[in-house]
Amino acid sequence: MINSLEGFNKMDINELMKKATIFHGHICPGVVIGVLVAKYAIENGYEHSPDEELVAIVENDNCSVDALQALLGTTFGKGNLIYRDYGKNNFTIFSRKAKKGVRLSLKSTSFDKKKVTRDEKVKLLLESNIEDIFDIEEVEYNPPPKAQIEESIVCDVCKELTMSSRIVDYHQSKMCIPCYQKFKK
Ligand SMILES: [Zn+2]
Ligand SMILES: [Zn+2]
């Protein structure tokens, strides 16, 4: 459990919700979960990442991830958002600058079992203590490697530029994955 910096650098939750909601498109429990993860991260020394200072590993592709993209700067396009398709609401964030990592894992809350509307759930989440919503632990500093910039090669079949690591050698031709899949049938 991380209790340091209590009361220090508190982020305004309304500001964060506004920013995340503009990016995501609507207010929902998922986006609140992501906002709470981002808020915790920012308050504990994982500041917004213009480049690859932070890297986030997420285990779902639901609404919550958009809040991380909007607020932490861990984005799909920069390659510092790693998606593992485990269907879990777990969020691991590493800071390459501070050489540290933290993992937030969504717990089942008391209101999960009750029949609450989407709006009620948003309100309940925003009113809760972060420790009641997530298991939070520091993790060993072990971030995935930085995104690589690769040369592009023209696919011999469709002539489209393709990252070299995604080119398949097949019957003396260099093929992109969709062309290879068509040919090997
Ligand atoms: Zn949503
Ligand atoms: Zn092709």
Tab-separated table of N, CA and C and ligand atoms in Angstrom, residues 24 26 28 31 63 118, ligand 1:
chain	number	residue	atom	x	y	z
A	24	HIS	N	-13.273	10.588	-24.316
A	24	HIS	CA	-13.988	9.311	-24.427
A	24	HIS	C	-15.348	9.451	-25.103
A	26	HIS	N	-18.472	10.053	-23.458
A	26	HIS	CA	-19.600	10.028	-22.520
A	26	HIS	C	-19.087	9.718	-21.109
A	28	CYS	N	-19.312	7.329	-17.937
A	28	CYS	CA	-19.739	5.967	-17.627
A	28	CYS	C	-18.861	5.434	-16.498
A	31	VAL	N	-15.118	4.938	-17.471
A	31	VAL	CA	-14.259	6.117	-17.567
A	31	VAL	C	-13.909	6.622	-16.167
A	63	CYS	N	-13.850	1.073	-21.580
A	63	CYS	CA	-13.882	2.546	-21.474
A	63	CYS	C	-12.764	3.116	-20.598
A	118	ARG	N	-26.367	3.056	-14.144
A	118	ARG	CA	-25.060	3.520	-14.600
A	118	ARG	C	-24.687	4.835	-13.899
B	1	ZN	ZN	-17.745	4.559	-21.669
